[in-house]
Each structure stands twice: as structure tokens, then as C-alpha cells.
């Protein structure tokens, strides 16, 4: 059973010398750590906050080729992402869910029906015609049958095609678990605060701060990769204060509303008032909508959603679904991510800036990743390890790289299992499936933490078990880790998990030895965050 034990990981980090130190525990760092470990390299990974705290838990949560990048003739990018999507459906069927998407076309839209037809043909072609359901062009009537809430005024027709939805934070976590399963030493709340050098100025390691205790440790490695997403320029400056910026940060906001307020049957492509493409995606009892794309110039940790962002999304949704009449009062949650895009040459608009990635090597040997997509993380990681450690690629590790991720390495629970667990805990089958499907075959680990006597509130029974599991197996260290990245409480429940904060903090506190003060601090921190939507 996989168990991410932070204390022993920190001891290992200080005691060993590694081939590779990865800075950043988002999907990029996780992917590289996994890929390098599969090739037999000694790998360390440190993350300054929680795993996937950055962009990797704040995306649109799609595993997709990015249909709209075809317009920018980014065929290589789209092809790779579509191929990776097909692979990830096999590697993580518990987390990568095939979803139908409806794409309506209206009079005056910047994309014609013909363009859409050509684009979708190429899209399905890249999937070698193995898309779960090949695209189909639809008349206005057929489109409205699929999505009756859509505006019919000016509707020319459209298409239905397939892409995938995921839980981005959890996908990053299972990739890290896989890396650790192959020997990588990984720790969260461990931030690089400086580098140290050998003779000739070449980096030999990093001073890492345990941000929970303030302790410092030195991690030694032959190569250092910064996979710091939006923080890449900050890391470059740690290495060289004169380093010029390589990123253009753009802010992307999403919001979730109760599904009954936006009753979608499919994911739907909608447009902002400036014709930008966005998605409205159904997710069990909620529908979420996003994203915006505007330049951001502050410090990455301070990014916040603004009223203008919310208005932009609500306007677009109400325009696409006129009967919905959504207002701010309907918003259950919102989340904000920063795209670590490559700085464009010239003055391209944020949406026209490439989603491809690049590596930047400094004189001292630091390698920095800029750009990238969640969907193609595995292919990107494989290329990065090729560059860092030439000649380590073999047919065997290419096969291993596409092997199932934790949770897909055993039979997935089915209806009979949901029913049995529902009866055991007083929940409905749908509830158990909603809370637990994300664990896949690792569900049996969670079940071990169910109390002998369930609470009268089945949601509390299950969230207690998930919390203990998160502490013991997924390195959750703070209440906010459980609230926002190990469960759906923050983003996809009516009260953002407020009701359960005390109970779950007590559960975590007893497992992690928290004082009463620490416990109060954790609860107060989460309450404030919910109020200010600070983490969102
Ligand atoms: P991050 O996830 O930000 O990880 C970097 C990590 O480095 C952070 O956790 C940070 O805390 C850590 N770090 C920084 N400095 C230090 C330090 N000094 N020491 C230790 N750790 C440090 N892609 C898709 O494929 N599908 C989508 O639907 C999609 N939607 C998106 C929507 C939005 C709004 C945005 C912003 C992006 C979207 N993307 C999508 C792109 C995708 O989410 C990102 O490319 C990807 O998550 C970036 O991952 P990363 O690991 O590079 O960065």
C-alpha cells in the first residue's frame, strides 16, 4: 500500500545525493519526477505549499487536445495532447472521464460551421479515429434537443464531439504517488529558498525550508529542474538576480453554480462577449464555467478573482443560456489559476499566446520549464528527461511510462461495491459513488478508515475516513489541503465545507499531533479563506 510519509521523506532528502532535484509539485514536476524515477534515476521533489497548490488544481479540469489551438495552426501541440488524452483514458480511467461536448455556432460567430467541421475532423484524425464517440455535425433542432437551454436566436447548427474531464489536483497527486512508488523522494511544504554552488559556479543543490516548522535542510543533486509554473521567474532570480523574465502570466477564473441553476446535459462551448471560447461543464450536482484570460502582473500567490471576472463569466453564460439568469448569488465557488505562458515575441493577445512549453538553461546549470498543458504532461515530462539525461530512454521505460497510475492498478469499484458501502454507511449509492469514484482501486485504503459505528450524517462518516486517508497516504498536512485538494468540499458543496471544519480538524489533529491552538488556527484559516474566497 502506497504511503507518502513526510517525515521519512524529509530525512531522506537531507541524507542522500540525488541525480535530479525537481522544484515544484504541480503536474509538470510530478510528471518529470515519475518519468525520471521510471528510468532508474534518483529523484527528489520539493513543493513549497501543498502538492498541486498552484495552477495544477485551478485549471478547467479538461484533458483535451485544445480544439481552439487548431485555429492558431498549433497542429503539433493539438496532436500530442489528443494522443495523450487517449493514453490517459487507459492510465487513469477513475480520473479521466470521457465527456460529450456540444459546440453551437451562431450567426456572426468567428468560427463558421465549415471551420468547425474541418477542425473536428482533424481532431478525431489525431485520435486515430479512436475518439470514444466520433464527432457529429448537428442541425439547430438536434442541438437544442441535446441542450434545450441554449439560445436559439441565430443558431446555425453545431457539433457534438468528445474530450475528457478530470480532477486536476488529484491527477497530479497520483502521478506523484506513482513517482514515489518508483523511488522518488517527495515532500510538500518544503520550499527552495536558495541554491548552493560548487567550484565553477555550477549548482550543486538547494537550501529547502520546511515551511511548517521553519527548519532548513540541504538537498544535493547533480541536476536541478525548476517546474515552478507561474513562479518560474522567481526561481530564475534565485539563481541569477539579473535573469530576464521568460513568462507571461495570464489569469483564468472559473465559477461553479448548482446544476439545477444551469442544468447541462453535456459540456458546452460558450463564448465571452469578445468571442473568446469558454466551457460550461456539468459535474454531478454542479455546473462550472470558465475561463477568463487576462494578463496578470502581481506575485503568483496573490492572484484573486475580481468582480469583473465573475461578471464576464456570468454575462457569457446568461447570453448562451438566456433562461438561466445567473447572478453572483448563484455562485457556489470560484477558483483562479495563472497560466505560466511563454513570453510572446511581439504583442499577441493572451488567448493567442502559445500553450507550448520551453526549457531555459542558465549558466549555472539550472533548467527552468515555462508553459505546458495538464493534458500533455506525460509527453512533456518524457521530453524533459530526454534533455536532462540523454540516453536514458529505452523501450521498457516508454512502456512503463504509459502504465496505469495508482487507483487504476486494480479492478475499479462498480455498482455492487457502491451499494454495499452505501448500506454500510447509511448513504445513497449515488453519494458513495460521487465521493469515492476518484480513488479507483485505492478505495479499499479509504474504506479501512471507516468507523465501526457510522455517524448519523453519512457525509461526515465518509469525509472523516477520506481525511484520515489523506493524512496517512496522501501527505495532507493542513486542513485546507483536505478541504480543497483531497476532497470536493471547498469547490463543490453548498457551504464550501464550513460545516465539517471542526470535525475534520479534530481528525487531522489527532493523526498529526496538533495542539489546541494549531487546531483553532487551521479552522480559522479555512473559515477566513471561505469567506474571502481566498483560495479560490
Ligand atoms: P503549477 O501547478 O503551478 O506548479 C508549480 C508548483 O511549483 C506550485 O505548486 C508552486 O507552489 C511550486 N513552487 C514554486 N516555487 C517554489 C519553490 N521556491 N520551492 C518549491 N516549490 C515551488 N491545461 C489542460 O490541459 N487542460 C485544461 O483544462 C487547462 N485549463 C487551464 C485553465 C486555467 C485557468 C489555467 C491557468 C491553466 C489551464 N491549463 C489547462 C494549463 C495547466 O493547468 C497548466 O499548464 C499546468 O497545471 C501547469 O502545471 P505546473 O506544474 O507547471 O505549474
Coordinates of C-alpha atoms and ligand atoms in Angstrom, one line a residue:
X1 CA 0.0 0.0 0.0
X2 CA 1.4 3.4 -1.1
X3 CA 2.0 5.7 1.9
X4 CA 3.6 9.1 1.4
X5 CA 5.3 9.7 4.8
X6 CA 6.6 13.2 5.0
X7 CA 8.9 12.7 8.0
X8 CA 10.8 9.9 6.4
X9 CA 10.9 11.8 3.1
X10 CA 12.4 14.8 4.7
X11 CA 15.1 12.7 6.4
X12 CA 15.9 11.1 3.0
X13 CA 16.0 14.5 1.3
X14 CA 18.7 15.6 3.7
X15 CA 20.7 12.4 3.8
X16 CA 21.1 11.4 0.1
X17 CA 22.6 12.8 -3.0
X18 CA 20.2 12.8 -6.0
X19 CA 20.6 12.7 -9.7
X20 CA 17.7 15.2 -10.0
X21 CA 16.0 17.7 -7.8
X22 CA 12.7 18.9 -9.1
X23 CA 11.4 22.2 -7.6
X24 CA 7.6 22.3 -7.8
X25 CA 4.9 19.7 -7.1
X26 CA 2.4 20.6 -9.8
X27 CA 1.6 18.3 -12.7
X28 CA 4.8 19.2 -14.5
X29 CA 7.1 18.5 -11.6
X30 CA 5.2 15.3 -10.7
X31 CA 5.4 14.1 -14.3
X32 CA 9.1 14.7 -14.6
X33 CA 9.7 13.0 -11.2
X34 CA 7.7 10.0 -12.3
X35 CA 9.4 9.7 -15.7
X36 CA 12.9 10.1 -14.3
X37 CA 12.3 7.6 -11.5
X38 CA 11.0 5.1 -14.1
X39 CA 14.3 5.4 -15.8
X40 CA 16.1 4.4 -12.6
X41 CA 17.3 7.9 -11.6
X42 CA 17.5 9.0 -8.0
X43 CA 14.9 11.8 -7.8
X44 CA 13.9 14.3 -5.2
X45 CA 10.9 16.7 -5.5
X46 CA 10.0 19.6 -3.2
X47 CA 6.9 21.7 -3.2
X48 CA 6.6 25.0 -1.2
X49 CA 2.9 24.7 -0.4
X50 CA 0.7 21.6 -0.9
X51 CA 1.1 19.3 -4.0
X52 CA -0.9 20.9 -6.9
X53 CA -1.5 24.1 -4.9
X54 CA -0.6 26.2 -8.0
X55 CA -2.2 26.1 -11.4
X56 CA -2.5 22.3 -11.4
X57 CA -5.6 22.4 -9.1
X58 CA -7.0 25.6 -10.7
X59 CA -7.5 24.6 -14.3
X60 CA -10.6 24.0 -16.4
X61 CA -10.0 20.3 -15.4
X62 CA -10.1 19.1 -19.0
X63 CA -7.9 16.5 -20.6
X64 CA -8.2 17.7 -24.2
X65 CA -6.4 18.4 -27.4
X66 CA -7.4 22.1 -27.3
X67 CA -9.6 22.3 -30.4
X68 CA -9.2 26.1 -30.4
X69 CA -5.4 25.8 -30.9
X70 CA -6.1 24.4 -34.4
X71 CA -7.0 28.0 -35.3
X72 CA -3.5 29.0 -34.4
X73 CA -2.2 26.1 -36.6
X74 CA -0.6 24.6 -33.5
X75 CA -1.1 21.1 -35.0
X76 CA 1.9 19.6 -33.1
X77 CA 0.5 20.7 -29.8
X78 CA -3.0 19.5 -30.5
X79 CA -1.9 16.2 -31.9
X80 CA 0.3 15.4 -28.9
X81 CA -2.5 16.4 -26.5
X82 CA -5.1 14.3 -28.3
X83 CA -2.7 11.3 -28.3
X84 CA -2.0 11.8 -24.6
X85 CA -5.8 12.1 -23.9
X86 CA -6.3 8.7 -25.4
X87 CA -3.4 7.3 -23.3
X88 CA -4.7 8.9 -20.1
X89 CA -8.1 7.3 -20.5
X90 CA -6.3 4.0 -20.2
X91 CA -3.8 5.1 -17.5
X92 CA -6.4 6.7 -15.1
X93 CA -9.9 5.8 -16.0
X94 CA -11.0 6.7 -12.5
X95 CA -9.9 10.3 -13.0
X96 CA -10.1 10.9 -16.8
X97 CA -13.8 10.7 -17.8
X98 CA -14.9 10.8 -21.4
X99 CA -17.4 13.6 -21.8
X100 CA -19.6 14.8 -24.7
X101 CA -19.1 18.4 -25.7
X102 CA -21.6 20.4 -27.6
X103 CA -20.3 23.2 -29.8
X104 CA -23.0 25.6 -31.1
X105 CA -22.4 28.0 -33.9
X106 CA -24.4 31.3 -34.2
X107 CA -24.7 33.8 -36.9
X108 CA -21.8 36.3 -36.6
X109 CA -19.5 33.9 -34.7
X110 CA -15.8 34.0 -35.5
X111 CA -15.9 30.2 -36.3
X112 CA -18.1 29.0 -39.2
X113 CA -19.8 25.6 -39.3
X114 CA -17.3 24.7 -42.1
X115 CA -14.3 25.6 -39.9
X116 CA -15.8 23.6 -37.1
X117 CA -16.3 20.6 -39.3
X118 CA -12.7 20.7 -40.6
X119 CA -11.3 21.2 -37.1
X120 CA -13.2 18.3 -35.6
X121 CA -12.2 16.1 -38.5
X122 CA -8.6 16.8 -37.8
X123 CA -9.2 16.4 -34.1
X124 CA -10.7 12.9 -34.5
X125 CA -8.0 12.1 -37.0
X126 CA -5.3 12.8 -34.4
X127 CA -7.1 10.3 -32.1
X128 CA -6.6 7.9 -35.0
X129 CA -10.4 7.8 -35.1
X130 CA -10.4 6.2 -31.7
X131 CA -12.3 9.1 -30.1
X132 CA -14.9 7.5 -27.8
X133 CA -17.6 8.9 -30.0
X134 CA -16.6 10.4 -33.3
X135 CA -17.8 14.0 -33.8
X136 CA -21.2 14.6 -35.4
X137 CA -22.4 17.8 -37.1
X138 CA -25.9 18.8 -35.9
X139 CA -28.8 20.9 -37.1
X140 CA -30.1 23.6 -34.8
X141 CA -33.1 21.4 -33.8
X142 CA -30.9 18.4 -32.9
X143 CA -28.6 20.7 -30.9
X144 CA -31.5 22.1 -28.9
X145 CA -32.7 18.6 -28.2
X146 CA -29.3 17.9 -26.6
X147 CA -29.1 21.2 -24.8
X148 CA -32.6 22.7 -24.5
X149 CA -31.4 25.7 -22.5
X150 CA -29.2 27.1 -25.3
X151 CA -30.2 30.3 -27.0
X152 CA -31.9 29.5 -30.3
X153 CA -31.8 33.0 -31.7
X154 CA -29.3 33.0 -34.6
X155 CA -28.3 29.3 -34.0
X156 CA -27.0 27.9 -37.3
X157 CA -26.1 24.4 -36.0
X158 CA -23.1 22.9 -34.5
X159 CA -21.5 19.7 -33.4
X160 CA -21.1 17.2 -30.7
X161 CA -17.6 15.7 -30.0
X162 CA -15.8 14.0 -27.2
X163 CA -13.0 15.2 -24.9
X164 CA -12.3 14.4 -21.2
X165 CA -12.9 15.8 -17.8
X166 CA -10.6 15.2 -14.8
X167 CA -9.8 16.1 -11.2
X168 CA -6.6 18.1 -11.9
X169 CA -5.3 18.2 -8.3
X170 CA -5.9 14.5 -7.8
X171 CA -4.3 13.6 -11.1
X172 CA -1.2 15.5 -10.0
X173 CA -1.3 13.6 -6.7
X174 CA -1.5 10.1 -8.2
X175 CA 1.4 11.0 -10.6
X176 CA 3.4 11.9 -7.6
X177 CA 2.4 8.7 -5.8
X178 CA 3.5 6.8 -8.8
X179 CA 6.8 8.6 -8.8
X180 CA 7.2 7.8 -5.1
X181 CA 6.3 4.2 -5.8
X182 CA 9.3 4.1 -8.1
X183 CA 11.6 5.5 -5.5
X184 CA 11.3 9.3 -5.8
X185 CA 11.6 11.2 -2.5
X186 CA 8.8 13.9 -2.4
X187 CA 7.8 16.4 0.2
X188 CA 5.2 19.2 0.4
X189 CA 5.6 22.4 2.4
X190 CA 9.2 22.3 1.5
X191 CA 10.2 25.5 -0.4
X192 CA 13.6 26.2 -2.1
X193 CA 14.9 29.4 -0.6
X194 CA 18.3 29.5 -2.2
X195 CA 20.8 27.4 -4.2
X196 CA 24.4 26.5 -3.4
X197 CA 27.2 26.1 -5.9
X198 CA 30.4 24.2 -6.3
X199 CA 33.7 25.4 -7.9
X200 CA 33.0 27.0 -11.3
X201 CA 29.6 28.3 -10.1
X202 CA 27.6 25.2 -11.1
X203 CA 24.6 24.5 -8.9
X204 CA 25.1 21.5 -6.5
X205 CA 21.9 21.7 -4.5
X206 CA 19.3 23.8 -2.8
X207 CA 18.5 25.0 0.7
X208 CA 15.0 23.9 1.4
X209 CA 12.8 25.4 4.2
X210 CA 10.2 23.2 5.9
X211 CA 7.5 25.8 5.9
X212 CA 5.6 24.0 8.7
X213 CA 8.5 24.1 11.2
X214 CA 10.9 26.7 9.7
X215 CA 13.7 24.0 9.7
X216 CA 16.2 24.3 6.9
X217 CA 17.8 21.3 5.1
X218 CA 20.2 21.0 2.2
X219 CA 19.3 18.8 -0.8
X220 CA 22.1 17.8 -3.1
X221 CA 21.6 16.9 -6.7
X222 CA 23.6 16.6 -9.9
X223 CA 20.8 18.4 -11.9
X224 CA 18.1 20.8 -10.8
X225 CA 14.9 21.4 -12.7
X226 CA 12.5 24.2 -11.7
X227 CA 9.0 23.1 -12.6
X228 CA 7.6 26.1 -10.7
X229 CA 4.8 27.1 -13.1
X230 CA 3.9 30.7 -12.5
X231 CA 6.8 31.0 -10.1
X232 CA 9.4 30.2 -12.7
X233 CA 10.7 33.7 -13.0
X234 CA 11.0 34.0 -9.2
X235 CA 13.2 30.8 -9.2
X236 CA 15.3 32.1 -12.1
X237 CA 16.0 35.2 -10.0
X238 CA 17.1 33.0 -7.0
X239 CA 19.7 31.6 -9.3
X240 CA 20.6 34.9 -11.1
X241 CA 19.1 38.1 -9.8
X242 CA 19.7 39.7 -13.2
X243 CA 17.7 36.9 -15.1
X244 CA 15.2 38.3 -17.5
X245 CA 11.6 37.1 -17.3
X246 CA 10.6 34.3 -19.6
X247 CA 6.9 34.0 -18.7
X248 CA 3.7 35.9 -19.5
X249 CA 1.2 35.2 -16.7
X250 CA -2.4 35.2 -17.5
X251 CA -5.2 34.8 -15.0
X252 CA -8.1 32.3 -15.5
X253 CA -11.2 32.4 -13.3
X254 CA -13.8 29.7 -13.1
X255 CA -17.0 29.6 -11.1
X256 CA -19.4 26.8 -10.1
X257 CA -23.2 27.1 -9.7
X258 CA -25.7 24.5 -8.6
X259 CA -26.6 22.2 -11.5
X260 CA -30.3 23.0 -11.1
X261 CA -29.4 26.7 -11.9
X262 CA -27.6 25.6 -15.1
X263 CA -29.0 22.2 -16.0
X264 CA -26.5 20.9 -18.5
X265 CA -26.6 17.5 -20.1
X266 CA -23.2 17.9 -21.8
X267 CA -20.2 20.1 -21.6
X268 CA -21.0 23.1 -23.8
X269 CA -18.7 25.5 -25.6
X270 CA -19.8 29.1 -25.0
X271 CA -18.3 32.5 -25.9
X272 CA -17.4 35.6 -24.0
X273 CA -18.6 39.0 -25.2
X274 CA -15.3 39.2 -27.1
X275 CA -15.9 35.9 -28.8
X276 CA -13.4 34.0 -26.6
X277 CA -14.2 30.4 -26.2
X278 CA -15.1 29.1 -22.7
X279 CA -16.6 25.9 -21.3
X280 CA -19.7 25.2 -19.2
X281 CA -19.1 21.7 -17.7
X282 CA -21.6 19.6 -15.7
X283 CA -20.1 17.9 -12.7
X284 CA -22.6 15.8 -10.6
X285 CA -24.7 18.4 -8.7
X286 CA -22.9 21.5 -10.1
X287 CA -22.0 23.1 -13.4
X288 CA -18.8 25.0 -13.6
X289 CA -17.9 27.7 -16.2
X290 CA -14.7 29.2 -17.3
X291 CA -12.3 30.6 -18.0
X292 CA -11.2 34.2 -18.4
X293 CA -7.8 35.0 -19.8
X294 CA -6.3 38.3 -18.8
X295 CA -2.7 39.5 -18.1
X296 CA -1.5 39.4 -14.5
X297 CA 1.5 41.2 -13.2
X298 CA 1.5 40.6 -9.3
X299 CA 3.1 37.9 -7.3
X300 CA 1.6 34.5 -8.1
X301 CA 0.4 33.7 -4.6
X302 CA -1.6 36.9 -4.5
X303 CA -3.8 36.2 -7.5
X304 CA -7.6 36.7 -6.8
X305 CA -10.8 36.6 -8.7
X306 CA -12.3 40.1 -9.2
X307 CA -15.9 41.1 -9.7
X308 CA -15.1 41.9 -13.4
X309 CA -14.0 38.3 -14.0
X310 CA -17.2 37.0 -12.4
X311 CA -19.4 39.4 -14.4
X312 CA -17.7 38.4 -17.6
X313 CA -18.4 34.7 -17.0
X314 CA -22.0 35.3 -15.8
X315 CA -22.7 37.5 -18.8
X316 CA -21.4 34.9 -21.2
X317 CA -23.4 32.1 -19.5
X318 CA -26.6 34.2 -19.4
X319 CA -26.1 35.0 -23.1
X320 CA -25.7 31.4 -24.0
X321 CA -28.5 30.1 -21.7
X322 CA -31.0 33.0 -21.6
X323 CA -33.4 31.3 -19.1
X324 CA -30.7 30.8 -16.5
X325 CA -30.4 34.4 -15.4
X326 CA -27.5 33.7 -13.1
X327 CA -26.3 36.3 -10.6
X328 CA -23.5 36.5 -8.1
X329 CA -25.8 35.0 -5.5
X330 CA -25.9 31.7 -7.5
X331 CA -22.1 31.3 -7.3
X332 CA -21.1 28.4 -5.0
X333 CA -17.4 28.8 -5.5
X334 CA -14.8 30.2 -7.7
X335 CA -11.2 29.4 -8.4
X336 CA -8.4 31.3 -10.1
X337 CA -5.3 29.9 -11.8
X338 CA -2.4 31.5 -13.5
X339 CA -1.2 30.3 -16.9
X340 CA 2.6 30.1 -17.0
X341 CA 2.7 31.0 -20.7
X342 CA 5.8 31.6 -22.7
X343 CA 6.5 35.3 -23.2
X344 CA 5.4 36.0 -26.8
X345 CA 7.5 37.8 -29.3
X346 CA 5.5 41.0 -30.3
X347 CA 2.1 41.9 -28.8
X348 CA 0.0 38.7 -29.1
X349 CA -3.3 38.8 -27.1
X350 CA -3.3 36.5 -24.0
X351 CA -5.5 33.9 -25.8
X352 CA -3.3 33.9 -28.9
X353 CA -0.1 33.2 -26.8
X354 CA 1.2 29.6 -27.4
X355 CA 0.4 26.9 -24.9
X356 CA 3.5 25.0 -25.8
X357 CA 6.4 24.7 -23.4
X358 CA 10.2 25.5 -23.5
X359 CA 13.2 24.8 -21.3
X360 CA 15.5 27.6 -20.2
X361 CA 19.0 26.6 -19.1
X362 CA 21.1 29.0 -17.0
X363 CA 24.9 29.3 -16.9
X364 CA 24.8 27.6 -13.5
X365 CA 23.0 24.5 -14.8
X366 CA 19.5 25.4 -13.6
X367 CA 16.9 24.2 -16.0
X368 CA 13.5 26.0 -15.9
X369 CA 10.3 24.9 -17.6
X370 CA 7.9 27.5 -19.0
X371 CA 4.5 26.9 -20.5
X372 CA 2.8 23.5 -20.9
X373 CA -0.6 21.9 -20.5
X374 CA -2.0 19.5 -18.0
X375 CA -3.3 17.2 -20.7
X376 CA 0.2 16.5 -22.3
X377 CA 2.1 16.3 -19.0
X378 CA 3.4 12.8 -19.7
X379 CA 4.8 13.5 -23.1
X380 CA 6.3 16.8 -21.9
X381 CA 7.9 15.0 -18.9
X382 CA 9.4 12.4 -21.2
X383 CA 11.0 15.1 -23.5
X384 CA 12.3 16.9 -20.5
X385 CA 14.0 13.8 -19.1
X386 CA 15.5 13.1 -22.5
X387 CA 17.1 16.6 -22.4
X388 CA 18.3 16.4 -18.9
X389 CA 19.6 12.8 -19.0
X390 CA 20.3 11.9 -22.7
X391 CA 20.5 8.2 -23.4
X392 CA 18.2 7.1 -20.5
X393 CA 15.2 6.4 -22.8
X394 CA 14.5 2.8 -23.5
X395 CA 11.6 0.8 -24.9
X396 CA 11.0 -0.7 -21.5
X397 CA 10.6 2.7 -19.8
X398 CA 8.4 4.0 -22.6
X399 CA 6.0 1.2 -21.9
X400 CA 6.3 1.8 -18.1
X401 CA 5.6 5.5 -18.6
X402 CA 2.2 4.6 -20.1
X403 CA 1.3 2.1 -17.4
X404 CA -1.7 2.6 -15.1
X405 CA -1.5 5.2 -12.4
X406 CA -2.3 4.5 -8.7
X407 CA -6.0 3.8 -8.5
X408 CA -6.1 2.1 -11.9
X409 CA -3.7 -0.7 -11.0
X410 CA -6.5 -3.0 -9.8
X411 CA -10.2 -3.5 -10.6
X412 CA -12.3 -0.4 -10.3
X413 CA -15.2 -0.5 -7.9
X414 CA -18.6 -1.0 -9.6
X415 CA -22.3 -0.7 -8.8
X416 CA -22.3 -3.6 -6.4
X417 CA -19.5 -2.0 -4.3
X418 CA -21.2 1.3 -4.2
X419 CA -24.4 -0.4 -3.0
X420 CA -22.6 -2.4 -0.3
X421 CA -20.8 0.7 1.0
X422 CA -24.0 2.7 0.9
X423 CA -25.8 0.2 3.0
X424 CA -22.8 0.0 5.5
X425 CA -22.7 3.8 6.0
X426 CA -26.3 4.9 5.5
X427 CA -25.5 6.9 2.4
X428 CA -27.2 6.6 -1.0
X429 CA -25.3 4.7 -3.8
X430 CA -25.0 7.9 -5.8
X431 CA -23.4 9.7 -2.8
X432 CA -20.8 7.0 -2.3
X433 CA -20.0 6.9 -5.9
X434 CA -19.7 10.7 -6.0
X435 CA -17.4 10.8 -3.0
X436 CA -15.3 7.7 -3.8
X437 CA -15.1 7.1 -7.6
X438 CA -12.0 9.3 -7.7
X439 CA -10.0 6.7 -5.7
X440 CA -10.4 3.9 -8.2
X441 CA -8.9 0.7 -6.9
X442 CA -7.4 2.6 -3.9
X443 CA -10.9 2.9 -2.4
X444 CA -10.1 -0.1 -0.3
X445 CA -7.5 2.0 1.6
X446 CA -10.1 4.7 2.4
X447 CA -12.6 2.0 3.5
X448 CA -10.2 0.9 6.2
X449 CA -10.7 4.3 7.9
X450 CA -14.5 4.0 8.1
X451 CA -15.5 3.9 11.8
X452 CA -17.1 0.7 13.2
X453 CA -20.1 2.9 14.1
X454 CA -21.0 5.3 11.3
X455 CA -22.1 8.9 12.1
X456 CA -25.8 9.6 11.5
X457 CA -24.5 12.0 8.8
X458 CA -23.0 9.7 6.1
X459 CA -21.2 12.6 4.5
X460 CA -19.3 13.2 7.8
X461 CA -18.6 9.5 8.1
X462 CA -17.0 9.4 4.6
X463 CA -15.2 12.7 4.9
X464 CA -13.6 11.6 8.2
X465 CA -12.4 8.5 6.5
X466 CA -11.1 10.4 3.5
X467 CA -9.4 12.9 5.8
X468 CA -7.5 10.1 7.7
X469 CA -6.6 8.5 4.4
X470 CA -5.4 11.9 3.1
X471 CA -3.1 12.3 6.1
X472 CA -1.8 8.7 6.1
X473 CA -1.4 8.1 2.4
X474 CA -1.5 11.5 0.6
X475 CA 0.6 13.7 2.8
X476 CA -2.2 16.1 3.7
X477 CA -0.7 18.5 6.3
X478 CA -3.2 21.3 6.6
X479 CA -6.9 21.4 6.9
X480 CA -7.0 23.4 3.7
X481 CA -5.3 20.5 1.9
X482 CA -8.2 18.3 2.7
X483 CA -10.8 20.9 2.0
X484 CA -9.6 22.0 -1.4
X485 CA -7.4 19.3 -2.9
X486 CA -8.1 15.9 -1.3
X487 CA -11.9 16.3 -1.4
X488 CA -14.5 18.4 -3.2
X489 CA -15.7 20.2 -0.1
X490 CA -14.5 23.7 -1.0
X491 CA -15.4 23.8 -4.6
X492 CA -18.4 21.6 -4.9
X493 CA -20.6 21.7 -1.8
X494 CA -23.2 24.2 -0.8
X495 CA -21.4 25.6 2.2
X496 CA -17.9 25.0 0.9
X497 CA -17.3 22.5 3.7
X498 CA -17.7 25.0 6.5
X499 CA -20.0 22.7 8.5
X500 CA -17.3 20.0 8.7
X501 CA -14.3 22.0 9.5
X502 CA -14.3 21.4 13.3
X503 CA -14.8 17.6 13.0
X504 CA -12.2 17.2 10.2
X505 CA -9.7 19.4 12.0
X506 CA -10.1 17.1 15.1
X507 CA -9.5 14.1 12.9
X508 CA -6.4 15.6 11.4
X509 CA -5.2 17.0 14.7
X510 CA -5.2 13.6 16.4
X511 CA -3.4 12.0 13.5
X512 CA -0.8 14.7 13.3
X513 CA -0.5 15.6 16.9
X514 CA -1.8 19.2 16.7
X515 CA -2.1 21.4 19.8
X516 CA -5.5 23.1 20.5
X517 CA -4.0 26.3 19.3
X518 CA -2.9 24.8 16.0
X519 CA -6.3 23.2 15.6
X520 CA -8.1 26.5 16.1
X521 CA -5.7 28.2 13.7
X522 CA -6.4 25.7 11.0
X523 CA -10.2 26.1 11.3
X524 CA -10.0 29.9 11.5
X525 CA -7.7 29.9 8.4
X526 CA -10.2 27.8 6.4
X527 CA -13.2 29.9 7.6
X528 CA -11.4 33.1 6.6
X529 CA -10.5 31.6 3.3
X530 CA -14.0 30.5 2.5
X531 CA -15.3 34.0 3.5
X532 CA -12.7 35.8 1.3
X533 CA -12.7 33.1 -1.3
X534 CA -9.0 33.5 -0.8
X535 CA -8.0 30.1 -2.1
X536 CA -10.4 30.3 -4.9
Ligands
LIG1 P1 1.9 24.6 -11.1 O1 0.8 23.6 -11.0 O2 1.6 26.0 -10.8 O3 3.0 24.0 -10.1 C1 4.2 24.7 -9.8 C2 4.5 24.5 -8.4 O4 5.8 25.0 -8.0 C3 3.5 25.2 -7.4 O5 2.7 24.3 -6.7 C4 4.4 26.1 -6.6 O6 4.0 26.2 -5.2 C5 5.7 25.3 -6.7 N1 6.9 26.2 -6.4 C6 7.1 27.5 -6.8 N2 8.2 28.0 -6.3 C7 8.7 27.0 -5.4 C8 9.9 27.0 -4.6 N3 10.7 28.0 -4.4 N4 10.1 25.8 -3.9 C9 9.2 24.8 -4.0 N5 8.1 24.8 -4.8 C10 7.9 25.9 -5.5 N6 -4.4 22.5 -19.2 C11 -5.1 21.5 -19.6 O7 -4.5 20.5 -20.2 N7 -6.5 21.4 -19.5 C12 -7.2 22.4 -19.0 O8 -8.4 22.3 -18.9 C13 -6.5 23.6 -18.6 N8 -7.1 24.6 -18.1 C14 -6.5 25.7 -17.6 C15 -7.2 26.7 -17.0 C16 -6.5 27.8 -16.4 C17 -7.3 28.9 -15.8 C18 -5.1 27.7 -16.3 C19 -4.4 28.8 -15.6 C20 -4.4 26.7 -16.9 C21 -5.1 25.7 -17.5 N9 -4.4 24.6 -18.1 C22 -5.0 23.6 -18.6 C23 -2.9 24.6 -18.1 C24 -2.4 23.7 -16.9 O9 -3.3 23.8 -15.8 C25 -1.0 24.1 -16.5 O10 -0.2 24.1 -17.7 C26 -0.4 23.2 -15.5 O11 -1.2 23.0 -14.4 C27 0.9 23.8 -15.0 O12 1.5 23.0 -14.1 P2 2.9 23.2 -13.4 O13 3.2 22.1 -12.6 O14 3.8 23.7 -14.5 O15 2.6 24.5 -12.5

